[in-house]
Coordinates of C-alpha atoms in Angstrom, one line a residue:
M3 CA 7.6 -11.2 -18.5
G4 CA 10.9 -9.4 -18.4
N5 CA 12.0 -6.0 -17.5
S6 CA 8.8 -4.3 -18.4
E7 CA 6.8 -6.3 -15.8
I8 CA 9.5 -5.5 -13.2
R9 CA 9.4 -1.8 -14.0
R10 CA 5.6 -1.8 -13.8
L11 CA 5.8 -3.5 -10.4
D12 CA 8.5 -1.0 -9.3
R13 CA 6.1 1.9 -10.2
E14 CA 3.3 0.2 -8.2
I15 CA 5.6 -0.3 -5.2
E16 CA 6.6 3.3 -5.3
K17 CA 3.0 4.4 -5.5
T18 CA 2.0 2.2 -2.6
R19 CA 5.0 3.4 -0.5
K20 CA 3.9 7.1 -1.1
K21 CA 0.4 6.2 0.0
L22 CA 1.7 4.6 3.2
E23 CA 3.9 7.6 4.0
A24 CA 0.9 9.9 3.4
V25 CA -1.3 7.8 5.7
R26 CA 1.4 7.9 8.4
R27 CA 1.3 11.7 8.1
G28 CA -2.4 11.7 8.6
E29 CA -3.5 12.5 5.1
W30 CA -6.8 11.2 3.8
W31 CA -6.2 10.9 0.0
P32 CA -5.0 7.3 0.0
L33 CA -8.1 6.1 1.9
T34 CA -10.8 4.1 0.1
A35 CA -14.3 5.5 0.1
R36 CA -15.4 3.2 2.9
E37 CA -12.4 4.2 5.1
R38 CA -13.0 7.9 4.3
L39 CA -16.6 7.4 5.4
A40 CA -15.6 5.7 8.7
M41 CA -13.1 8.5 9.4
S42 CA -15.7 11.2 8.7
R43 CA -18.2 9.5 10.9
A44 CA -15.7 9.3 13.8
L45 CA -14.7 12.9 13.2
A46 CA -18.4 14.0 13.3
S47 CA -19.2 12.0 16.4
G48 CA -16.1 13.5 18.1
A49 CA -17.2 17.0 17.1
R50 CA -20.7 16.3 18.5
S51 CA -19.3 15.0 21.8
A52 CA -17.0 18.0 22.1
H53 CA -20.0 20.3 21.4
R54 CA -21.9 18.6 24.2
D55 CA -18.9 18.9 26.6
R56 CA -18.3 15.2 26.6
S57 CA -15.2 13.1 26.2
T58 CA -14.0 12.5 22.6
T59 CA -12.0 9.4 23.5
G60 CA -14.3 7.0 21.7
A61 CA -14.2 9.0 18.4
E62 CA -10.4 9.3 18.7
N63 CA -10.0 5.6 19.2
R64 CA -12.2 4.9 16.2
M65 CA -10.1 7.3 14.0
D66 CA -6.9 5.6 15.3
S67 CA -8.4 2.2 14.5
V68 CA -9.3 3.2 10.9
G69 CA -5.8 4.7 10.5
S70 CA -4.1 1.6 11.7
S71 CA -6.2 -0.7 9.5
V72 CA -5.3 1.5 6.5
E73 CA -1.6 1.1 7.4
M74 CA -2.0 -2.6 7.7
R75 CA -3.8 -2.8 4.3
L76 CA -1.1 -0.8 2.6
T77 CA 1.7 -2.7 4.3
A78 CA 0.2 -6.0 3.2
E79 CA -0.2 -4.7 -0.4
L80 CA 3.5 -3.6 -0.3
T81 CA 4.6 -6.9 0.9
A82 CA 2.7 -8.7 -1.8
L83 CA 4.1 -6.4 -4.5
H84 CA 7.7 -7.1 -3.2
G85 CA 7.0 -10.8 -3.3
E86 CA 5.7 -10.7 -6.8
R87 CA 8.7 -8.6 -7.9
Q88 CA 11.1 -11.1 -6.4
R89 CA 9.3 -14.0 -8.1
L90 CA 9.6 -12.2 -11.5
I91 CA 13.3 -11.5 -10.9
T92 CA 13.9 -15.2 -10.0
E93 CA 12.0 -16.3 -13.0
A94 CA 14.0 -14.0 -15.4
A95 CA 17.3 -15.2 -13.8
R96 CA 16.3 -18.9 -14.4
A97 CA 15.4 -18.2 -18.0
K98 CA 18.7 -16.4 -18.6
A99 CA 20.6 -19.3 -17.0
A100 CA 18.7 -21.8 -19.1
R101 CA 19.6 -19.9 -22.2
K102 CA 23.2 -19.7 -21.3
S103 CA 23.5 -23.4 -20.5
S104 CA 21.9 -24.4 -23.7
R105 CA 24.8 -23.1 -25.8
W106 CA 27.2 -25.6 -27.1
F107 CA 30.3 -23.5 -27.0

């Protein structure tokens, strides 16, 4: 439960941070299958509306909504990972302090 766990969490945090940056740039690769499907449907309905010379506002709003929900999901995941990392660091520090205080000299 020492450094290896913290390093694993650091890798996960970095991976999630990269996904969040990619979503903010408008890339689709970090999206789950369900999110990708919702985005594709909104895109298709917008193309259909544009083809019929109608407003694409509804489709754009749906795409924005999916994008913001993905951002919220990744932000929550990042927050949870940071909390878990902090818990592991605190636990390791307590264990180290307990080892040091148990010495007799």
